[in-house]
PDB file of C-alpha atoms in Angstrom:
ATOM      1  CA  MET A   2       5.970  -1.898  47.831  1.00  0.00           C
ATOM      2  CA  SER A   3       3.589   1.065  46.158  1.00  0.00           C
ATOM      3  CA  LEU A   4       2.604   4.144  48.144  1.00  0.00           C
ATOM      4  CA  GLN A   5      -0.932   3.529  46.543  1.00  0.00           C
ATOM      5  CA  PHE A   6      -0.974   0.228  48.133  1.00  0.00           C
ATOM      6  CA  LEU A   7       0.092   1.691  51.643  1.00  0.00           C
ATOM      7  CA  ILE A   8      -2.590   4.702  51.886  1.00  0.00           C
ATOM      8  CA  THR A   9      -5.394   2.271  50.502  1.00  0.00           C
ATOM      9  CA  SER A  10      -4.453  -0.780  53.191  1.00  0.00           C
ATOM     10  CA  LEU A  11      -4.409   2.581  55.897  1.00  0.00           C
ATOM     11  CA  ILE A  12      -7.888   3.360  54.713  1.00  0.00           C
ATOM     12  CA  VAL A  13      -8.866  -0.334  54.886  1.00  0.00           C
ATOM     13  CA  VAL A  14      -7.097  -0.725  58.517  1.00  0.00           C
ATOM     14  CA  ILE A  15      -8.809   2.860  59.652  1.00  0.00           C
ATOM     15  CA  ALA A  16     -12.692   1.866  58.898  1.00  0.00           C
ATOM     16  CA  PRO A  17     -14.533   0.530  62.062  1.00  0.00           C
ATOM     17  CA  GLY A  18     -15.218  -3.033  62.049  1.00  0.00           C
ATOM     18  CA  ALA A  19     -15.590  -5.973  64.142  1.00  0.00           C
ATOM     19  CA  GLY A  20     -11.596  -6.165  65.042  1.00  0.00           C
ATOM     20  CA  VAL A  21     -12.113  -2.083  65.855  1.00  0.00           C
ATOM     21  CA  LEU A  22     -14.597  -2.457  67.854  1.00  0.00           C
ATOM     22  CA  ILE A  23     -13.185  -5.465  70.293  1.00  0.00           C
ATOM     23  CA  THR A  24      -9.956  -3.577  70.416  1.00  0.00           C
ATOM     24  CA  LEU A  25     -12.336  -0.441  71.961  1.00  0.00           C
ATOM     25  CA  ALA A  26     -14.497  -2.605  74.209  1.00  0.00           C
ATOM     26  CA  THR A  27     -11.044  -4.495  75.514  1.00  0.00           C
ATOM     27  CA  GLY A  28      -9.258  -1.421  75.919  1.00  0.00           C
ATOM     28  CA  LEU A  29     -12.283   0.300  78.244  1.00  0.00           C
ATOM     29  CA  ALA A  30     -13.214  -2.982  80.113  1.00  0.00           C
ATOM     30  CA  HIS A  31      -9.573  -3.696  81.077  1.00  0.00           C
ATOM     31  CA  GLY A  32      -7.083  -0.725  80.243  1.00  0.00           C
ATOM     32  CA  ARG A  33      -4.293  -0.309  78.241  1.00  0.00           C
ATOM     33  CA  ARG A  34      -2.065  -3.418  78.088  1.00  0.00           C
ATOM     34  CA  ALA A  35      -4.885  -5.560  77.308  1.00  0.00           C
ATOM     35  CA  SER A  36      -6.087  -3.350  74.650  1.00  0.00           C
ATOM     36  CA  LEU A  37      -2.875  -3.706  72.962  1.00  0.00           C
ATOM     37  CA  VAL A  38      -3.141  -7.586  73.811  1.00  0.00           C
ATOM     38  CA  ALA A  39      -6.332  -7.361  71.935  1.00  0.00           C
ATOM     39  CA  ALA A  40      -4.921  -5.584  69.072  1.00  0.00           C
ATOM     40  CA  PHE A  41      -2.349  -8.254  68.753  1.00  0.00           C
ATOM     41  CA  GLY A  42      -4.722 -10.717  68.477  1.00  0.00           C
ATOM     42  CA  CYS A  43      -6.945  -8.919  65.841  1.00  0.00           C
ATOM     43  CA  THR A  44      -3.810  -9.093  63.904  1.00  0.00           C
ATOM     44  CA  LEU A  45      -2.923 -12.631  64.526  1.00  0.00           C
ATOM     45  CA  GLY A  46      -7.376 -13.185  62.880  1.00  0.00           C
ATOM     46  CA  ILE A  47      -5.342 -11.901  59.694  1.00  0.00           C
ATOM     47  CA  LEU A  48      -3.061 -14.960  59.027  1.00  0.00           C
ATOM     48  CA  PRO A  49      -5.684 -17.481  57.873  1.00  0.00           C
ATOM     49  CA  HIS A  50      -6.927 -15.240  55.163  1.00  0.00           C
ATOM     50  CA  MET A  51      -3.823 -13.986  54.360  1.00  0.00           C
ATOM     51  CA  LEU A  52      -2.256 -17.610  53.385  1.00  0.00           C
ATOM     52  CA  ALA A  53      -5.689 -18.546  51.639  1.00  0.00           C
ATOM     53  CA  ALA A  54      -4.892 -15.584  49.247  1.00  0.00           C
ATOM     54  CA  ILE A  55      -1.396 -16.338  48.966  1.00  0.00           C
ATOM     55  CA  THR A  56      -2.210 -20.097  48.264  1.00  0.00           C
ATOM     56  CA  GLY A  57      -5.459 -19.575  46.037  1.00  0.00           C
ATOM     57  CA  LEU A  58      -7.686 -21.456  48.762  1.00  0.00           C
ATOM     58  CA  ALA A  59      -9.618 -17.651  48.552  1.00  0.00           C
ATOM     59  CA  ALA A  60     -10.331 -18.212  45.168  1.00  0.00           C
ATOM     60  CA  LEU A  61     -11.740 -21.917  46.085  1.00  0.00           C
ATOM     61  CA  LEU A  62     -13.978 -19.767  48.792  1.00  0.00           C
ATOM     62  CA  HIS A  63     -15.349 -17.032  46.630  1.00  0.00           C
ATOM     63  CA  ALA A  64     -16.297 -19.866  43.688  1.00  0.00           C
ATOM     64  CA  SER A  65     -17.754 -22.442  46.339  1.00  0.00           C
ATOM     65  CA  SER A  66     -21.165 -21.141  47.779  1.00  0.00           C
ATOM     66  CA  VAL A  67     -20.990 -23.458  50.278  1.00  0.00           C
ATOM     67  CA  ALA A  68     -17.969 -23.037  51.632  1.00  0.00           C
ATOM     68  CA  PHE A  69     -18.759 -19.254  51.516  1.00  0.00           C
ATOM     69  CA  GLN A  70     -21.913 -19.463  53.338  1.00  0.00           C
ATOM     70  CA  ALA A  71     -20.151 -21.753  55.945  1.00  0.00           C
ATOM     71  CA  LEU A  72     -17.991 -19.326  56.872  1.00  0.00           C
ATOM     72  CA  LYS A  73     -20.149 -16.846  56.702  1.00  0.00           C
ATOM     73  CA  TYR A  74     -22.726 -17.784  58.856  1.00  0.00           C
ATOM     74  CA  ALA A  75     -19.979 -19.260  61.702  1.00  0.00           C
ATOM     75  CA  GLY A  76     -18.887 -15.625  61.490  1.00  0.00           C
ATOM     76  CA  ALA A  77     -22.104 -14.076  62.038  1.00  0.00           C
ATOM     77  CA  ALA A  78     -22.986 -16.735  64.764  1.00  0.00           C
ATOM     78  CA  TYR A  79     -19.418 -15.812  66.711  1.00  0.00           C
ATOM     79  CA  GLN A  80     -20.430 -12.096  66.440  1.00  0.00           C
ATOM     80  CA  LEU A  81     -24.043 -12.702  67.982  1.00  0.00           C
ATOM     81  CA  TYR A  82     -22.162 -14.678  70.546  1.00  0.00           C
ATOM     82  CA  MET A  83     -19.937 -11.163  71.323  1.00  0.00           C
ATOM     83  CA  ALA A  84     -23.610  -9.401  71.270  1.00  0.00           C
ATOM     84  CA  TRP A  85     -24.488 -11.845  74.313  1.00  0.00           C
ATOM     85  CA  MET A  86     -21.296 -11.657  76.133  1.00  0.00           C
ATOM     86  CA  ALA A  87     -21.471  -7.879  75.989  1.00  0.00           C
ATOM     87  CA  LEU A  88     -24.989  -7.811  77.665  1.00  0.00           C
ATOM     88  CA  LYS A  89     -23.863 -10.478  80.617  1.00  0.00           C
ATOM     89  CA  ASP A  90     -22.546  -9.208  84.267  1.00  0.00           C
ATOM     90  CA  GLN A  91     -19.584 -11.746  83.947  1.00  0.00           C
ATOM     91  CA  GLY A  92     -19.310 -11.721  79.761  1.00  0.00           C
ATOM     92  CA  ALA A  93     -15.969 -10.773  78.083  1.00  0.00           C
ATOM     93  CA  LEU A  94     -16.755  -7.330  78.281  1.00  0.00           C
ATOM     94  CA  ASN A  95     -17.211  -7.235  81.739  1.00  0.00           C
ATOM     95  CA  MET A  96     -16.525  -3.450  82.948  1.00  0.00           C
ATOM     96  CA  GLN A  97     -17.546  -3.326  86.217  1.00  0.00           C
ATOM     97  CA  VAL A  98     -15.087  -2.000  88.964  1.00  0.00           C
ATOM     98  CA  GLY A  99     -12.682  -4.629  90.332  1.00  0.00           C
ATOM     99  CA  ALA A 100     -13.831  -7.137  87.470  1.00  0.00           C
ATOM    100  CA  GLU A 101     -11.064  -9.996  87.616  1.00  0.00           C
ATOM    101  CA  PRO A 102      -8.823  -9.593  84.474  1.00  0.00           C
ATOM    102  CA  ARG A 103      -8.881 -11.832  81.645  1.00  0.00           C
ATOM    103  CA  SER A 104      -5.697 -13.819  80.695  1.00  0.00           C
ATOM    104  CA  ALA A 105      -3.759 -12.635  77.586  1.00  0.00           C
ATOM    105  CA  GLY A 106      -4.929 -16.094  75.905  1.00  0.00           C
ATOM    106  CA  ALA A 107      -8.258 -15.337  76.377  1.00  0.00           C
ATOM    107  CA  ILE A 108      -8.634 -11.725  74.838  1.00  0.00           C
ATOM    108  CA  ILE A 109      -5.985 -13.020  72.172  1.00  0.00           C
ATOM    109  CA  ARG A 110      -8.569 -15.906  71.517  1.00  0.00           C
ATOM    110  CA  HIS A 111     -11.609 -13.772  70.871  1.00  0.00           C
ATOM    111  CA  ALA A 112      -9.826 -11.435  69.218  1.00  0.00           C
ATOM    112  CA  ALA A 113      -8.541 -13.648  66.299  1.00  0.00           C
ATOM    113  CA  LEU A 114     -11.572 -15.035  66.457  1.00  0.00           C
ATOM    114  CA  VAL A 115     -13.631 -12.219  64.953  1.00  0.00           C
ATOM    115  CA  ASN A 116     -11.559 -11.541  62.389  1.00  0.00           C
ATOM    116  CA  ALA A 117     -10.826 -15.111  61.024  1.00  0.00           C
ATOM    117  CA  PHE A 118     -14.324 -15.784  60.811  1.00  0.00           C
ATOM    118  CA  ASN A 119     -14.908 -12.974  58.626  1.00  0.00           C
ATOM    119  CA  PRO A 120     -15.350 -14.328  54.868  1.00  0.00           C
ATOM    120  CA  LYS A 121     -14.835 -10.763  53.502  1.00  0.00           C
ATOM    121  CA  LEU A 122     -11.644 -10.679  54.742  1.00  0.00           C
ATOM    122  CA  SER A 123     -10.448 -13.771  52.204  1.00  0.00           C
ATOM    123  CA  ILE A 124     -12.796 -11.731  49.371  1.00  0.00           C
ATOM    124  CA  PHE A 125     -10.730  -8.747  50.081  1.00  0.00           C
ATOM    125  CA  PHE A 126      -7.470 -10.125  50.135  1.00  0.00           C
ATOM    126  CA  LEU A 127      -8.065 -12.166  47.198  1.00  0.00           C
ATOM    127  CA  ALA A 128      -9.303  -9.041  45.214  1.00  0.00           C
ATOM    128  CA  PHE A 129      -6.977  -6.455  46.816  1.00  0.00           C
ATOM    129  CA  LEU A 130      -3.060  -7.806  46.559  1.00  0.00           C
ATOM    130  CA  PRO A 131      -3.265  -9.034  43.307  1.00  0.00           C
ATOM    131  CA  GLN A 132      -3.955  -5.157  41.687  1.00  0.00           C
ATOM    132  CA  PHE A 133      -0.523  -4.478  43.141  1.00  0.00           C
ATOM    133  CA  ILE A 134       1.491  -7.218  41.814  1.00  0.00           C
ATOM    134  CA  GLY A 135       2.359  -6.495  38.115  1.00  0.00           C
ATOM    135  CA  LYS A 136       2.564  -9.182  35.006  1.00  0.00           C
ATOM    136  CA  ALA A 137       6.373  -8.881  35.390  1.00  0.00           C
ATOM    137  CA  GLU A 138       7.250  -9.648  38.743  1.00  0.00           C
ATOM    138  CA  ALA A 139       9.258 -12.744  39.281  1.00  0.00           C
ATOM    139  CA  HIS A 140       8.651 -13.367  42.663  1.00  0.00           C
ATOM    140  CA  PRO A 141       4.791 -12.726  43.575  1.00  0.00           C
ATOM    141  CA  ALA A 142       4.128 -15.203  45.923  1.00  0.00           C
ATOM    142  CA  ARG A 143       6.826 -13.034  48.131  1.00  0.00           C
ATOM    143  CA  LEU A 144       5.694  -9.982  47.324  1.00  0.00           C
ATOM    144  CA  MET A 145       2.081 -10.984  48.773  1.00  0.00           C
ATOM    145  CA  LEU A 146       3.753 -12.080  51.874  1.00  0.00           C
ATOM    146  CA  GLU A 147       5.641  -8.668  52.030  1.00  0.00           C
ATOM    147  CA  GLN A 148       2.502  -6.881  51.067  1.00  0.00           C
ATOM    148  CA  SER A 149       0.036  -8.507  53.549  1.00  0.00           C
ATOM    149  CA  ALA A 150       3.245  -8.127  56.526  1.00  0.00           C
ATOM    150  CA  ALA A 151       3.035  -4.810  55.923  1.00  0.00           C
ATOM    151  CA  PHE A 152      -0.833  -5.033  56.190  1.00  0.00           C
ATOM    152  CA  MET A 153      -0.700  -6.470  59.828  1.00  0.00           C
ATOM    153  CA  ALA A 154       1.598  -4.090  60.718  1.00  0.00           C
ATOM    154  CA  MET A 155      -0.427  -1.362  59.841  1.00  0.00           C
ATOM    155  CA  THR A 156      -3.496  -3.311  61.212  1.00  0.00           C
ATOM    156  CA  PHE A 157      -1.637  -3.581  64.887  1.00  0.00           C
ATOM    157  CA  GLY A 158      -0.577  -0.090  64.897  1.00  0.00           C
ATOM    158  CA  VAL A 159      -3.737   1.200  64.043  1.00  0.00           C
ATOM    159  CA  PHE A 160      -5.360  -1.018  66.658  1.00  0.00           C
ATOM    160  CA  ALA A 161      -3.447  -0.093  69.599  1.00  0.00           C
ATOM    161  CA  VAL A 162      -3.833   3.551  68.688  1.00  0.00           C
ATOM    162  CA  TYR A 163      -7.556   2.950  69.284  1.00  0.00           C
ATOM    163  CA  GLY A 164      -7.096   0.409  71.883  1.00  0.00           C
ATOM    164  CA  VAL A 165      -4.677   2.810  74.339  1.00  0.00           C
ATOM    165  CA  CYS A 166      -7.273   6.077  73.396  1.00  0.00           C
ATOM    166  CA  ALA A 167     -10.454   3.762  74.831  1.00  0.00           C
ATOM    167  CA  ALA A 168      -8.208   2.806  78.066  1.00  0.00           C
ATOM    168  CA  ALA A 169      -7.187   6.769  78.549  1.00  0.00           C
ATOM    169  CA  PHE A 170     -11.494   7.251  79.147  1.00  0.00           C
ATOM    170  CA  ARG A 171     -11.596   3.503  80.937  1.00  0.00           C
ATOM    171  CA  ASP A 172     -11.684   5.491  85.100  1.00  0.00           C
ATOM    172  CA  ARG A 173     -14.053   8.047  83.447  1.00  0.00           C
ATOM    173  CA  VAL A 174     -16.654   5.477  82.381  1.00  0.00           C
ATOM    174  CA  LEU A 175     -16.435   2.944  85.516  1.00  0.00           C
ATOM    175  CA  SER A 176     -16.883   5.800  87.695  1.00  0.00           C
ATOM    176  CA  ARG A 177     -20.507   6.321  86.037  1.00  0.00           C
ATOM    177  CA  PRO A 178     -22.125   3.373  86.520  1.00  0.00           C
ATOM    178  CA  ALA A 179     -25.138   4.494  83.962  1.00  0.00           C
ATOM    179  CA  VAL A 180     -22.700   5.434  81.295  1.00  0.00           C
ATOM    180  CA  LEU A 181     -20.950   1.907  81.655  1.00  0.00           C
ATOM    181  CA  THR A 182     -24.681   0.193  81.438  1.00  0.00           C
ATOM    182  CA  TRP A 183     -25.228   2.003  78.002  1.00  0.00           C
ATOM    183  CA  MET A 184     -22.074   1.767  76.434  1.00  0.00           C
ATOM    184  CA  ARG A 185     -22.523  -2.648  77.090  1.00  0.00           C
ATOM    185  CA  ARG A 186     -25.848  -2.323  75.610  1.00  0.00           C
ATOM    186  CA  GLY A 187     -24.191  -0.086  72.787  1.00  0.00           C
ATOM    187  CA  PHE A 188     -21.403  -2.731  72.208  1.00  0.00           C
ATOM    188  CA  ALA A 189     -24.154  -5.280  72.100  1.00  0.00           C
ATOM    189  CA  ALA A 190     -26.443  -3.364  69.406  1.00  0.00           C
ATOM    190  CA  VAL A 191     -23.145  -2.891  67.497  1.00  0.00           C
ATOM    191  CA  PHE A 192     -22.006  -6.498  67.554  1.00  0.00           C
ATOM    192  CA  LEU A 193     -25.702  -7.588  66.791  1.00  0.00           C
ATOM    193  CA  GLY A 194     -25.706  -5.382  63.978  1.00  0.00           C
ATOM    194  CA  LEU A 195     -22.412  -6.759  62.419  1.00  0.00           C
ATOM    195  CA  GLY A 196     -23.437 -10.536  62.719  1.00  0.00           C
ATOM    196  CA  LEU A 197     -26.884  -9.413  60.973  1.00  0.00           C
ATOM    197  CA  LYS A 198     -25.266  -7.593  58.323  1.00  0.00           C
ATOM    198  CA  LEU A 199     -22.539 -10.629  57.952  1.00  0.00           C
ATOM    199  CA  ALA A 200     -25.449 -13.164  57.835  1.00  0.00           C
ATOM    200  CA  ILE A 201     -27.423 -11.315  54.882  1.00  0.00           C
ATOM    201  CA  GLN A 202     -24.220 -10.858  53.567  1.00  0.00           C
ATOM    202  CA  ARG A 203     -24.670 -12.219  49.569  1.00  0.00           C
TER     203      ARG A 203
END
């Protein structure tokens, strides 16, 4: 596994996106442990894209306009749903003092779906992983699995740092109702923007 692959993967993982956003929001809303669970869920959401790239399904998705559009609009709809839930008093990102903690299963499900419904990850894996596999490689599928495992481990590590840092500011946020309100609106606006951007993605 090349150093270039690891550096490029780290840059991709660090770049803010829907997965980073939901991990940050979960850390603020429910604390450090929940943020780690969200990071794990986002990492699980990579699995479908990894398997699709290794088995060749991503190539079919890329070639089929109908399949790509269906997955794209499903992802956009889910991110718009997350924007709505961020605004609701009892939504997924409820940050009210004394709010009932969410179950680990619910957090993992939401986080995994955010990444699973992102068609750009499938295209990314299809275009990215093969660049680091030589023509003389005896076991390309095994190498892709190793690269994917490294990418997922990196994703969990980076997202965990994001989430723990967000959780460190949780008490300060919860003690300021005005800041809390604007943060929820901010998360909703970002989810809305990500959903609309994905919907118009060509």
